[in-house]
CSV table of C-alpha atoms and ligand atoms in Angstrom, one decimal:
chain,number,residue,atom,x,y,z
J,1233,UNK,CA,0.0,0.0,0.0
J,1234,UNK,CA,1.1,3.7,-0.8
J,1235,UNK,CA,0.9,6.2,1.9
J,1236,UNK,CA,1.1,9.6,2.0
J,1237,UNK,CA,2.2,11.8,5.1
J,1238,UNK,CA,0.8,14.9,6.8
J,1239,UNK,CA,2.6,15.3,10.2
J,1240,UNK,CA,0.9,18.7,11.9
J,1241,UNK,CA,2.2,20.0,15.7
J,1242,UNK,CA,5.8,19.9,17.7
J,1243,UNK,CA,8.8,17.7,17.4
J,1244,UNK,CA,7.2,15.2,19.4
J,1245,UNK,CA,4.3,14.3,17.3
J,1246,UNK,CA,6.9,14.2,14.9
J,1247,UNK,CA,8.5,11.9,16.1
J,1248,UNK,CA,5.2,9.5,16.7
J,1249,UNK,CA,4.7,9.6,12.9
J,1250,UNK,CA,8.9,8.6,12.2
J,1251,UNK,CA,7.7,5.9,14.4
J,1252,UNK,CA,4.5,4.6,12.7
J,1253,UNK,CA,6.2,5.3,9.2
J,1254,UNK,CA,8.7,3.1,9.9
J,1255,UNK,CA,6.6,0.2,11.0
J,1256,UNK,CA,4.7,1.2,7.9
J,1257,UNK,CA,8.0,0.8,5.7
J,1258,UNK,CA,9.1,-2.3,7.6
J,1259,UNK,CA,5.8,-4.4,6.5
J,1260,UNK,CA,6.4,-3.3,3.2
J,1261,UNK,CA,4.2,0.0,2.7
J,1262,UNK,CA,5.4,2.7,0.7
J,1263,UNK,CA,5.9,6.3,1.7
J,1264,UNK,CA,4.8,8.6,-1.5
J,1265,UNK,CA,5.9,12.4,-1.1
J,1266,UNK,CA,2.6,13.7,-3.0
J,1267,UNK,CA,-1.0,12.6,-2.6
J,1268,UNK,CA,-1.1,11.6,-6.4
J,1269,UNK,CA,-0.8,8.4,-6.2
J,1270,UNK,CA,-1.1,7.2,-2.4
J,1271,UNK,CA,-4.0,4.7,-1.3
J,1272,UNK,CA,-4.2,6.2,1.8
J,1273,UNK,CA,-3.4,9.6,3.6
J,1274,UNK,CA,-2.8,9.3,7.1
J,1275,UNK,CA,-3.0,12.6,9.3
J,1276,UNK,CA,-1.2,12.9,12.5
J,1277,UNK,CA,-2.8,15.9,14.6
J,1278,UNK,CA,-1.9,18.3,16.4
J,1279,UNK,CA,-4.7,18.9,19.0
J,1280,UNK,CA,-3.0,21.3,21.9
J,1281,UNK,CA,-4.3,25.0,21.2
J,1282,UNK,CA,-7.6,25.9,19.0
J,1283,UNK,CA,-5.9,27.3,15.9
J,1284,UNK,CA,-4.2,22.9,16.1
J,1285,UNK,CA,-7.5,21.7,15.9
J,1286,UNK,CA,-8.4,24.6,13.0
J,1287,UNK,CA,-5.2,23.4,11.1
J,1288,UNK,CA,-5.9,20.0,11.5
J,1289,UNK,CA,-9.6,20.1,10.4
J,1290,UNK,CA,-8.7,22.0,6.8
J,1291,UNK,CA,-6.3,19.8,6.4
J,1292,UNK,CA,-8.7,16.6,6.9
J,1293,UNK,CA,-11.0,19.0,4.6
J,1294,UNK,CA,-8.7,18.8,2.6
J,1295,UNK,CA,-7.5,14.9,2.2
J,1296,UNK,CA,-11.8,14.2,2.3
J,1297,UNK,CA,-12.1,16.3,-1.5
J,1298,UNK,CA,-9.0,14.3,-2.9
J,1299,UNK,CA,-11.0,11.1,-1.8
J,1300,UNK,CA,-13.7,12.7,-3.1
J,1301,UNK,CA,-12.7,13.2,-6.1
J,1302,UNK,CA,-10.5,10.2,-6.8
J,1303,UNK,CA,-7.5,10.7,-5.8
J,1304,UNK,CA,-6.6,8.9,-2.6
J,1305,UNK,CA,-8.7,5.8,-1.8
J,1306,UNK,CA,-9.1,7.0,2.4
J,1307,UNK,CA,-8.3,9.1,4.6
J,1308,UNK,CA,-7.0,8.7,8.1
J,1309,UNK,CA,-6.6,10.7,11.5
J,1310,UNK,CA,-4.7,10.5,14.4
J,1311,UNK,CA,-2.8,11.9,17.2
J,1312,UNK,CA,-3.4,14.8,19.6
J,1313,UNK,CA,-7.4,16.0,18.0
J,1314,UNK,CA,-8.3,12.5,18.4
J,1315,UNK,CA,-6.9,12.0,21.5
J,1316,UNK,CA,-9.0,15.4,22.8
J,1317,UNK,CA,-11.8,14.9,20.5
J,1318,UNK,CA,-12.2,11.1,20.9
J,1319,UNK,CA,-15.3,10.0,18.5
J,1320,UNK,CA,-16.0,13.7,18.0
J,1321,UNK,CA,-13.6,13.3,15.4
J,1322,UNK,CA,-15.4,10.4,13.5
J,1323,UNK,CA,-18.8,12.1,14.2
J,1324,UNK,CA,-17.6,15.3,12.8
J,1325,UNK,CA,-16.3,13.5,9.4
J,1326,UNK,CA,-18.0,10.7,9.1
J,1327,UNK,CA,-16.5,10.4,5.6
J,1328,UNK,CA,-13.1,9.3,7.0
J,1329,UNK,CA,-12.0,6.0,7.1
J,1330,UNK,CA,-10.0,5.5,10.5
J,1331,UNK,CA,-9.5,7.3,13.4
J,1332,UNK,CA,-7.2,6.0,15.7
J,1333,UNK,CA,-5.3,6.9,19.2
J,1334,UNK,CA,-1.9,7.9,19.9
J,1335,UNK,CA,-1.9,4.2,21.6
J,1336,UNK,CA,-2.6,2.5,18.8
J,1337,UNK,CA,-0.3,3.7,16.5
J,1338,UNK,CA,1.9,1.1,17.5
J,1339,UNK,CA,-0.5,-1.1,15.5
J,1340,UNK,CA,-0.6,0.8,12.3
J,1341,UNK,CA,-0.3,-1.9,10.5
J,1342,UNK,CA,-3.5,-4.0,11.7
J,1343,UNK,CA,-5.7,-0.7,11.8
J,1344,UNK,CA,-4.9,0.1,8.1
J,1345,UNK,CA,-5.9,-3.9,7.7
J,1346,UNK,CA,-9.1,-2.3,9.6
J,1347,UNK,CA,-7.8,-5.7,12.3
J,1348,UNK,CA,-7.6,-3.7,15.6
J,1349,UNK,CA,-9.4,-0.9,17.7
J,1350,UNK,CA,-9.4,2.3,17.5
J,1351,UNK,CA,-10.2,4.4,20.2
J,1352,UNK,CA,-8.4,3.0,23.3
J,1353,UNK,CA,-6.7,5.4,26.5
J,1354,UNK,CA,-3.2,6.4,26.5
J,1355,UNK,CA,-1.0,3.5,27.6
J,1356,UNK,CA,0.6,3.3,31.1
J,1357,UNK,CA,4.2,2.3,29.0
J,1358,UNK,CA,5.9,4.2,26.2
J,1359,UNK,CA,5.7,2.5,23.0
J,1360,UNK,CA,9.1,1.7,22.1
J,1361,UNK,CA,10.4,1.8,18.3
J,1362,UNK,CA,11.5,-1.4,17.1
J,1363,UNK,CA,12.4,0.4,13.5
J,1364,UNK,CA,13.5,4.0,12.7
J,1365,UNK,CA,12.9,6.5,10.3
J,1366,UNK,CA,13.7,10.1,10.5
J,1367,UNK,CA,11.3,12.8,8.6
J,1368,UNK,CA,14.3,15.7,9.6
J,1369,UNK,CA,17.1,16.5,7.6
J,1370,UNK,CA,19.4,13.4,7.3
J,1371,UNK,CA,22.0,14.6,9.5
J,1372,UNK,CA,19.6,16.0,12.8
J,1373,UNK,CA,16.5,14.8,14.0
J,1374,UNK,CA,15.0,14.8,17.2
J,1375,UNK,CA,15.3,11.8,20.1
J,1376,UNK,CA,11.8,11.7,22.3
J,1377,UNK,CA,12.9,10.3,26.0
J,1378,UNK,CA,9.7,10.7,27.5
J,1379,UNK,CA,6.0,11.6,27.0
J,1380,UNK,CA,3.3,12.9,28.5
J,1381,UNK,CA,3.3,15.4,31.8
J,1382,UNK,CA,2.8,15.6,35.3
J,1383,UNK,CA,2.9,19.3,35.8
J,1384,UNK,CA,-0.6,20.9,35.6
J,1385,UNK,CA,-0.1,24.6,33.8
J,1386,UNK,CA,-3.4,26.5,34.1
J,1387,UNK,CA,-3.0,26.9,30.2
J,1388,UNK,CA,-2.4,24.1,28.8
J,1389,UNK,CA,-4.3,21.0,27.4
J,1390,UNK,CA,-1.3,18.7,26.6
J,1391,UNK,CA,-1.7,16.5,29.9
J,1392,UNK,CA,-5.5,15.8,29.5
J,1393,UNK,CA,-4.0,15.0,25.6
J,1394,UNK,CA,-1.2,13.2,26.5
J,1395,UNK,CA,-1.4,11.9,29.6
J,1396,UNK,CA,0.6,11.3,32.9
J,1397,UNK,CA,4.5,11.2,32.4
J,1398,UNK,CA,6.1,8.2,31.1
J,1399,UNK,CA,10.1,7.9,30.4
J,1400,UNK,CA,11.7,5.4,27.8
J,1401,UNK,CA,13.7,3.2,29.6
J,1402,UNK,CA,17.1,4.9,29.5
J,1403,UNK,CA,18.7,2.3,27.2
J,1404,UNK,CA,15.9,2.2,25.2
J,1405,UNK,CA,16.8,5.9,24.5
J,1406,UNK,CA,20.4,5.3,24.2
J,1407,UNK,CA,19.5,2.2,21.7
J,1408,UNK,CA,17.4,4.7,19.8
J,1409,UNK,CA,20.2,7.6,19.4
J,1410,UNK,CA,22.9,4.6,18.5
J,1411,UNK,CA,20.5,3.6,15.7
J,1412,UNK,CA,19.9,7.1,14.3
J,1413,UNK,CA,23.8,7.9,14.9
J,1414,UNK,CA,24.3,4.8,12.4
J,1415,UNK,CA,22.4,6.5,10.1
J,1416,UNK,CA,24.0,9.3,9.9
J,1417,UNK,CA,22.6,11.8,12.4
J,1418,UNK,CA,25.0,14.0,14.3
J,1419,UNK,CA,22.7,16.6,15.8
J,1420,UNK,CA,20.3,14.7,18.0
J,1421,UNK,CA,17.4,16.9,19.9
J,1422,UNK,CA,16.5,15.7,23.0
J,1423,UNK,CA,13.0,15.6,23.8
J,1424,UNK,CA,9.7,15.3,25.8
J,1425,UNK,CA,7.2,17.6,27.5
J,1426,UNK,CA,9.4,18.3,30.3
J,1427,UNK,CA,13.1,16.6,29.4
J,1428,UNK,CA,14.0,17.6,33.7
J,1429,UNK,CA,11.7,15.0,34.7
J,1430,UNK,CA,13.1,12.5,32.5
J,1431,UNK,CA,13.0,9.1,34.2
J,1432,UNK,CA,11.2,10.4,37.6
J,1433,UNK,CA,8.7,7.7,36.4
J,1434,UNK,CA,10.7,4.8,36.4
J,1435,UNK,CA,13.2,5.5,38.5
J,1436,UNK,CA,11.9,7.2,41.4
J,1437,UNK,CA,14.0,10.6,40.6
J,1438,UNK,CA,15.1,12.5,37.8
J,1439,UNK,CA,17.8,11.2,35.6
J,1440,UNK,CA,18.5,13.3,32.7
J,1441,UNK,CA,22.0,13.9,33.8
J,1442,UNK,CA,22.4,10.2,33.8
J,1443,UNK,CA,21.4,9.8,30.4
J,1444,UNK,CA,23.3,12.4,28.7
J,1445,UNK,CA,26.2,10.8,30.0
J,1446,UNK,CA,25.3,7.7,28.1
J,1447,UNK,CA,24.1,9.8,25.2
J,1448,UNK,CA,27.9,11.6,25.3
J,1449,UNK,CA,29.4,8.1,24.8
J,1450,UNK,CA,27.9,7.0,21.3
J,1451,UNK,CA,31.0,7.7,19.3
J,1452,UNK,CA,29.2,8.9,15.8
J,1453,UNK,CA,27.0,11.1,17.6
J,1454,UNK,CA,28.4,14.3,17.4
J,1455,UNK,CA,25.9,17.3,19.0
J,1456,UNK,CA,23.2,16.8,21.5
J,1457,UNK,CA,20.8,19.7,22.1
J,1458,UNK,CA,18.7,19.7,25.0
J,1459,UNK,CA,14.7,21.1,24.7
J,1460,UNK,CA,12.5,22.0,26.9
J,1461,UNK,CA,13.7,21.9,30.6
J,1462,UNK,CA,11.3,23.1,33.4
J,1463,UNK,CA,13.4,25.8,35.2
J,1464,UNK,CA,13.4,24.3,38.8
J,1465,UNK,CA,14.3,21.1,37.6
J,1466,UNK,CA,17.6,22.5,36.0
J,1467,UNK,CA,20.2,21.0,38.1
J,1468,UNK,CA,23.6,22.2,38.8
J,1469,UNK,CA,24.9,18.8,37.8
J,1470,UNK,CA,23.1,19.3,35.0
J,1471,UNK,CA,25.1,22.7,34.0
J,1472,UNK,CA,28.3,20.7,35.1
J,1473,UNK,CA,28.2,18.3,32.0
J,1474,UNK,CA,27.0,20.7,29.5
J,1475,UNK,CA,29.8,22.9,30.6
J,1476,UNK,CA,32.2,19.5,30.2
J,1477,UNK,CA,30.6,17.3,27.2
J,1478,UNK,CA,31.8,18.7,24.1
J,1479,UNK,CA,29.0,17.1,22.8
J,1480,UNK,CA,26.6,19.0,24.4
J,1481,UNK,CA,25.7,22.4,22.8
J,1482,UNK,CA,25.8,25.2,25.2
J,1483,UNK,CA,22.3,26.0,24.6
J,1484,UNK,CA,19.4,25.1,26.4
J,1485,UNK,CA,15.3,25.5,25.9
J,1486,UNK,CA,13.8,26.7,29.2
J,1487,UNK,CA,10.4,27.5,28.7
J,1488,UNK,CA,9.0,30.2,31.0
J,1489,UNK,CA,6.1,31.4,30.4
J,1490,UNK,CA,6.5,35.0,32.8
J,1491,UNK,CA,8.2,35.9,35.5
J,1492,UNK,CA,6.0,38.3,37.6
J,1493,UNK,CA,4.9,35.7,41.0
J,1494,UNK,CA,1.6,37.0,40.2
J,1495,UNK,CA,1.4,35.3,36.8
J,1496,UNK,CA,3.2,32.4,37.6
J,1497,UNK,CA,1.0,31.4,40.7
J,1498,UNK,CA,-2.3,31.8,38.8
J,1499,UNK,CA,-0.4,29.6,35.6
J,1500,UNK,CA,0.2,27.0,38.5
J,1501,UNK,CA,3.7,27.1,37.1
J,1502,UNK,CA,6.1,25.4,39.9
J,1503,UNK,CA,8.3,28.0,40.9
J,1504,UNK,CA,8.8,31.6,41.0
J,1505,UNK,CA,10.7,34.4,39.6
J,1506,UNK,CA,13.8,34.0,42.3
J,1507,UNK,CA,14.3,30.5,41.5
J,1508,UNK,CA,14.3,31.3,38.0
J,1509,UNK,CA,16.3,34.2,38.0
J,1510,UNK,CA,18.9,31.9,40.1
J,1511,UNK,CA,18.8,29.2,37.7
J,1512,UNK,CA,19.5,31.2,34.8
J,1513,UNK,CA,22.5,33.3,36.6
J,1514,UNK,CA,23.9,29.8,37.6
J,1515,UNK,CA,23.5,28.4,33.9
J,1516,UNK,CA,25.1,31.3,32.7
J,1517,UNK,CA,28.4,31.4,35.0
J,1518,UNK,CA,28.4,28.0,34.7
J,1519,UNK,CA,28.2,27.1,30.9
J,1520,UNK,CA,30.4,29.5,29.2
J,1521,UNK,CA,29.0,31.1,25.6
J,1522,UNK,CA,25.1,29.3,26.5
J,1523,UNK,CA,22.9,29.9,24.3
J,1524,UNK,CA,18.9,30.6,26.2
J,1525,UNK,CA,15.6,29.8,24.1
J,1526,UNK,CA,12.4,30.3,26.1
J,1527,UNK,CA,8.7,31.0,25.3
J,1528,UNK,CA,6.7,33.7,27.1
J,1529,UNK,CA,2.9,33.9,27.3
J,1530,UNK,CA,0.9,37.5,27.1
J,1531,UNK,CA,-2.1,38.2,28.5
J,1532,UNK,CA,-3.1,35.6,30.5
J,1533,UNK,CA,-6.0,35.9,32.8
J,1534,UNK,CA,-5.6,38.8,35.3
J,1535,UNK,CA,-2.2,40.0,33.8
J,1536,UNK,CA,-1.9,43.6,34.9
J,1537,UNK,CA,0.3,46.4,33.0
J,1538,UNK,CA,2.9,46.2,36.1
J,1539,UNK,CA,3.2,42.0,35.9
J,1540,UNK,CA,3.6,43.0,32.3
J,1541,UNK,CA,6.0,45.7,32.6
J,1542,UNK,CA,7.9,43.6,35.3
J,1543,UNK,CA,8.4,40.8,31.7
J,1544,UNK,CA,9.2,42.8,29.2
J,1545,UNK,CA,11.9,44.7,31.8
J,1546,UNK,CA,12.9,41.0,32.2
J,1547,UNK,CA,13.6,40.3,28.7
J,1548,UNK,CA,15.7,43.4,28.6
J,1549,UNK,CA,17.7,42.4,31.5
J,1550,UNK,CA,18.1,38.6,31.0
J,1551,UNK,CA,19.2,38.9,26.9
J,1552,UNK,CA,17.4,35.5,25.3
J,1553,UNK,CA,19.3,34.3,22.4
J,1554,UNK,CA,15.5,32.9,21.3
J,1555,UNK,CA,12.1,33.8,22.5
J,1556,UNK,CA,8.7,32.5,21.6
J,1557,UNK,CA,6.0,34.7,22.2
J,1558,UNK,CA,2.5,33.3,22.5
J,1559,UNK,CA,-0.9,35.2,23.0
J,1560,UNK,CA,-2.6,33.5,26.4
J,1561,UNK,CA,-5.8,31.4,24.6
J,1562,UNK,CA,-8.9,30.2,26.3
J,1563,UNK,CA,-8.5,26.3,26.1
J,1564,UNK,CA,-11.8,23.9,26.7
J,1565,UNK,CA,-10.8,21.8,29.8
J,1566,UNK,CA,-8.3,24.1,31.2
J,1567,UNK,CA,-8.1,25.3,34.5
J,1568,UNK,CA,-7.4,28.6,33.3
J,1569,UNK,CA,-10.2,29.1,30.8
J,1570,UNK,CA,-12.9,29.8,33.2
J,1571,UNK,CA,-10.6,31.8,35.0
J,1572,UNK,CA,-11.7,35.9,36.2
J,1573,UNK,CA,-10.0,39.0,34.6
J,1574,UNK,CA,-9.8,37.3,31.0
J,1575,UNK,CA,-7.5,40.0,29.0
J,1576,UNK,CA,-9.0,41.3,25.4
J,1577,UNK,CA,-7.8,40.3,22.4
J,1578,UNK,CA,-6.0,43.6,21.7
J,1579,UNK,CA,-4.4,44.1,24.6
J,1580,UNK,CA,-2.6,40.6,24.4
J,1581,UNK,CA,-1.5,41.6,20.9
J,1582,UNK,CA,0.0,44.3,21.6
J,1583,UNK,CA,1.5,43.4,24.2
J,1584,UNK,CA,3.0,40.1,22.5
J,1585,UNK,CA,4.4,43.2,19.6
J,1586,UNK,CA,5.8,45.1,22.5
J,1587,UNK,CA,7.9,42.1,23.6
J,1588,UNK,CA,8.6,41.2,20.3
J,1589,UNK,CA,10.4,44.5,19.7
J,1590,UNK,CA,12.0,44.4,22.9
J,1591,UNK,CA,13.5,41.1,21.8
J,1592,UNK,CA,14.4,42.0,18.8
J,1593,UNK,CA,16.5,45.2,20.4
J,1594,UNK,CA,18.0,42.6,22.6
J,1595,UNK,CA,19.0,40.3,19.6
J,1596,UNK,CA,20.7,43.0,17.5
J,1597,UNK,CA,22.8,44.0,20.4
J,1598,UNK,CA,23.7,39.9,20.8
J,1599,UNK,CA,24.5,40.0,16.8
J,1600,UNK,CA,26.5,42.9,17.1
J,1601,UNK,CA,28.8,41.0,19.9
J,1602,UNK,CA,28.6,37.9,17.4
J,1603,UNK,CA,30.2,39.1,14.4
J,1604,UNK,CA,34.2,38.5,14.4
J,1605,UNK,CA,33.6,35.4,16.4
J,1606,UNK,CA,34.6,32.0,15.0
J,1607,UNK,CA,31.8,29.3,16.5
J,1608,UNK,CA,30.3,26.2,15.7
J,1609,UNK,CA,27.7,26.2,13.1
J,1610,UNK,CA,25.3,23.2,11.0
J,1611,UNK,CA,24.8,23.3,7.3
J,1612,UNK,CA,21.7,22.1,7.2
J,1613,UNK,CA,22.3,23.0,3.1
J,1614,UNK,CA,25.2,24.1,0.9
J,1615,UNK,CA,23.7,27.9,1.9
J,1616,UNK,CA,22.0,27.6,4.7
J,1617,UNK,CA,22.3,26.7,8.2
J,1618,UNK,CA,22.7,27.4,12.0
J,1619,UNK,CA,24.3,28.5,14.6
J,1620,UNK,CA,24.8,26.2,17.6
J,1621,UNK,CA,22.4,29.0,19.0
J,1622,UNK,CA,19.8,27.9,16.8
J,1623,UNK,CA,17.5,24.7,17.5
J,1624,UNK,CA,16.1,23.7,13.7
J,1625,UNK,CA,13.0,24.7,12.9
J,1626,UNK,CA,11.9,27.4,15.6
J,1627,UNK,CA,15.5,29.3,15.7
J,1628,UNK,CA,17.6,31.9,13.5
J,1629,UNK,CA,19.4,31.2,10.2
J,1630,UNK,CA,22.8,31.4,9.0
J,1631,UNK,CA,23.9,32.2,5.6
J,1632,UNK,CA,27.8,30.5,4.1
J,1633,UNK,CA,29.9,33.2,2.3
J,1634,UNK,CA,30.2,30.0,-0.3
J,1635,UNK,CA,28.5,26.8,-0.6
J,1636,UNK,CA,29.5,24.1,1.8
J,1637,UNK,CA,28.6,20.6,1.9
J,1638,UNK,CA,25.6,19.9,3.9
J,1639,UNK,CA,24.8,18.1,6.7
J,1640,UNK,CA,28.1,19.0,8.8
J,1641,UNK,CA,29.0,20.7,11.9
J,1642,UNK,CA,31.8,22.8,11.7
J,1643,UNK,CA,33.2,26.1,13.3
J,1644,UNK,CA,32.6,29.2,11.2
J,1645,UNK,CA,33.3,33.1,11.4
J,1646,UNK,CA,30.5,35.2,11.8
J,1647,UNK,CA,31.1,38.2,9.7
J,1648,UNK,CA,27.7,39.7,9.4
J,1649,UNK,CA,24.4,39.4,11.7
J,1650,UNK,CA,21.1,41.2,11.2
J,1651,UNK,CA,18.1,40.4,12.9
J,1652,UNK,CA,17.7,36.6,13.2
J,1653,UNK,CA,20.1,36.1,9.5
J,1654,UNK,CA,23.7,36.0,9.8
J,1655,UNK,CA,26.2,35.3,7.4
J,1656,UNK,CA,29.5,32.9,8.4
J,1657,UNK,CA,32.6,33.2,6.2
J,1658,UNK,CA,33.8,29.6,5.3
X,872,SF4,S1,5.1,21.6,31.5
X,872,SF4,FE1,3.2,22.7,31.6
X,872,SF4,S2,3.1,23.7,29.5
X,872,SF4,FE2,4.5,22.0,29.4
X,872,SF4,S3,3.3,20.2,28.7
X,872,SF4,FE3,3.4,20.2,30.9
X,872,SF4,S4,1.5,21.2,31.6
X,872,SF4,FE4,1.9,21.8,29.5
């Protein structure tokens, strides 16, 4: 059978569909890069904020007129909308041909054979991959160590989506990395809703430090990068090794969300804006040349100009190499949604363009202490790349003075930076 691919939402999702692909692949399926042509499509959602479920419903739209009209024989869904939705999903388009869980993904092969059910509740253990396949560029693709959460933001959806917490057992991980490394990936991204909690779960306490350390020994693996660490949970053993693995980028995703107590109480967000403000100053004496990326809401519920004045001062003072800035939305389900003092549209937007600019004053000034520096940089092409400041897909670019063969990690002058493009002299 011929399939064809639409993979919608973060790296982790991602990661489920290089995972059901693979199986795919493995019984002898075919991957087919344009819907001309496929039997099937199979649609892996994205179901976490309102405009997912938006994207994800034109694109099933979509897929249901190509059936329509001859194209593709069916049409199936899965991931996070049908793991918020449920049957919703099948009532909604009733012209689909499966819906299917996160869970059952693992049995692609049997639902596409219409052998196994559908609907069933997230599973207590992580489905491990018994065959790889990375949807990235050949040399860097992300490593998922965990999944689900066990924090409870005010905002956010993804553990009624995803469930509680569950860790890969760690040399199920390391297994994973060694097979990718084998295929020629030297920038791995490490993973999960919370990588700081990795292996709380199975272990009894957090063990990403642990891992890394077996991650640091695969010899072909040449960069890891870590994502999305929950600020308390950043250990100083933790800064230790990125400061002494070469192998480690000096960069780090720490999503944030605020920084005024206020805020950060009513998000239900697990620590305050000492303990952050502690944990960055100790990352930054710590790892020398660290690169920050972090995500900020605006306007969530009962935000006031001075908790919003006391952020933006904060992005001044604190100099993010990244930033993603996100508009508070009301989700179904949330804690937050019913919540008192709900902020207008316009006021969130411009105050999400106010910190945009004064990011944007804070990254020129960062560019302008950049250029004349020799670091490391990724050619993700023979023009383009990164810096090791940049994750793929959410960060800046970098443009080569001359072509360079891709897919290499290399160290690189930076003779010009403007905004989020610089250009490296090779
Ligand atoms: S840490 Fe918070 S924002 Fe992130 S997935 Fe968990 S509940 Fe959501």
């Amino acid at each position: 059978m011929k399939f064809y691919l639409i993979s919608l939402g973060c790296p982790k999702n991602l990661t489920d569909s290089e995972d059901f692909c693979a199986r795919l692949a493995a019984k002898g399926h075919k991957m087919v890069f344009t819907p001309q042509g496929a039997d099937i499509i199979i649609i892996n959602t994205c179901g976490f904020l309102s405009s997912a479920l938006k994207e994800a419903r034109e694109n099933i739209k979509t897929a249901l007129e190509l059936k329509q009209n001859g194209i593709v024989k069916k049409v199936a869904v899965t991931g996070c909308m049908v793991e918020r939705l449920k049957d919703e999903v099948k009532k909604e388009f009733p012209a689909l041909d499966l819906v299917f869980s996160v869970a059952q993904q693992q049995r692609i092969e049997e639902i596409i054979n219409g052998r196994a059910q559908l609907i069933t509740p997230i599973q207590n253990d992580l489905h491990i991959p018994r065959y790889k396949m990375t949807l990235t560029l050949p040399h860097t693709a992300y490593l998922k160590a965990a999944d689900g959460c066990n924090n409870r933001c005010a905002y956010c959806a993804i553990p009624a989506i995803r469930g509680p917490y569950r860790s890969k057992p760690e040399e199920e991980v390391v297994a994973e990395a060694r097979l990718m490394t084998q295929n020629g990936v030297k920038e791995l991204s490490l993973i999960a809703q919370d990588t700081t909690s990795y292996g709380q779960d199975l272990y009894g306490k957090p063990r990403l430090e642990r891992l890394l350390k077996k991650l640091v020994k695969i010899k072909d693996l040449q960069r890891i990068r870590i994502m999305y660490a929950y600020p308390h949970r950043v250990s100083r053993e933790l800064a230790d090794i990125m400061a002494a693995e070469e192998k480690i980028f000096p960069y780090l995703d720490i999503p944030l969300q605020h920084i005024s107590d206020n805020i950060l109480k009513a998000m239900n967000r697990r620590c305050g804006a000492g303990v952050i403000k502690k944990v960055l100053d100790m990352l930054k004496k710590t790892v020398p040349n660290i690169a920050l990326r972090t995500n900020f809401i605006t306007g969530f519920p009962g935000e006031t100009q001075k908790d919003f004045n006391e952020l933006k001062k904060f992005v001044k003072d604190y100099q993010f190499d990244n930033i993603g800035i996100f508009e508070y939305h009301r989700e179904l389900g949330t804690p937050a949604y019913d919540m008192p003092g709900q902020i207008p549209a316009a006021v969130k937007k411009q105050r999400a363009r106010e910190l945009a600019q004064a990011q944007s004053r804070v990254v020129d000034k960062l560019n302008k202490a950049l250029v004349g520096q020799t670091i490391e940089v990724i050619s993700d092409t023979p023009s383009r790349g990164r810096t090791y400041k940049d994750a793929p897909d959410i960060d800046g670019a970098l443009i080569f003075s001359r072509p360079v063969r891709a897919g290499r990690i290399f160290k690189a002058k930076i003779i010009k930076a403007k905004g989020y493009r610089r250009t490296a002299e090779v």
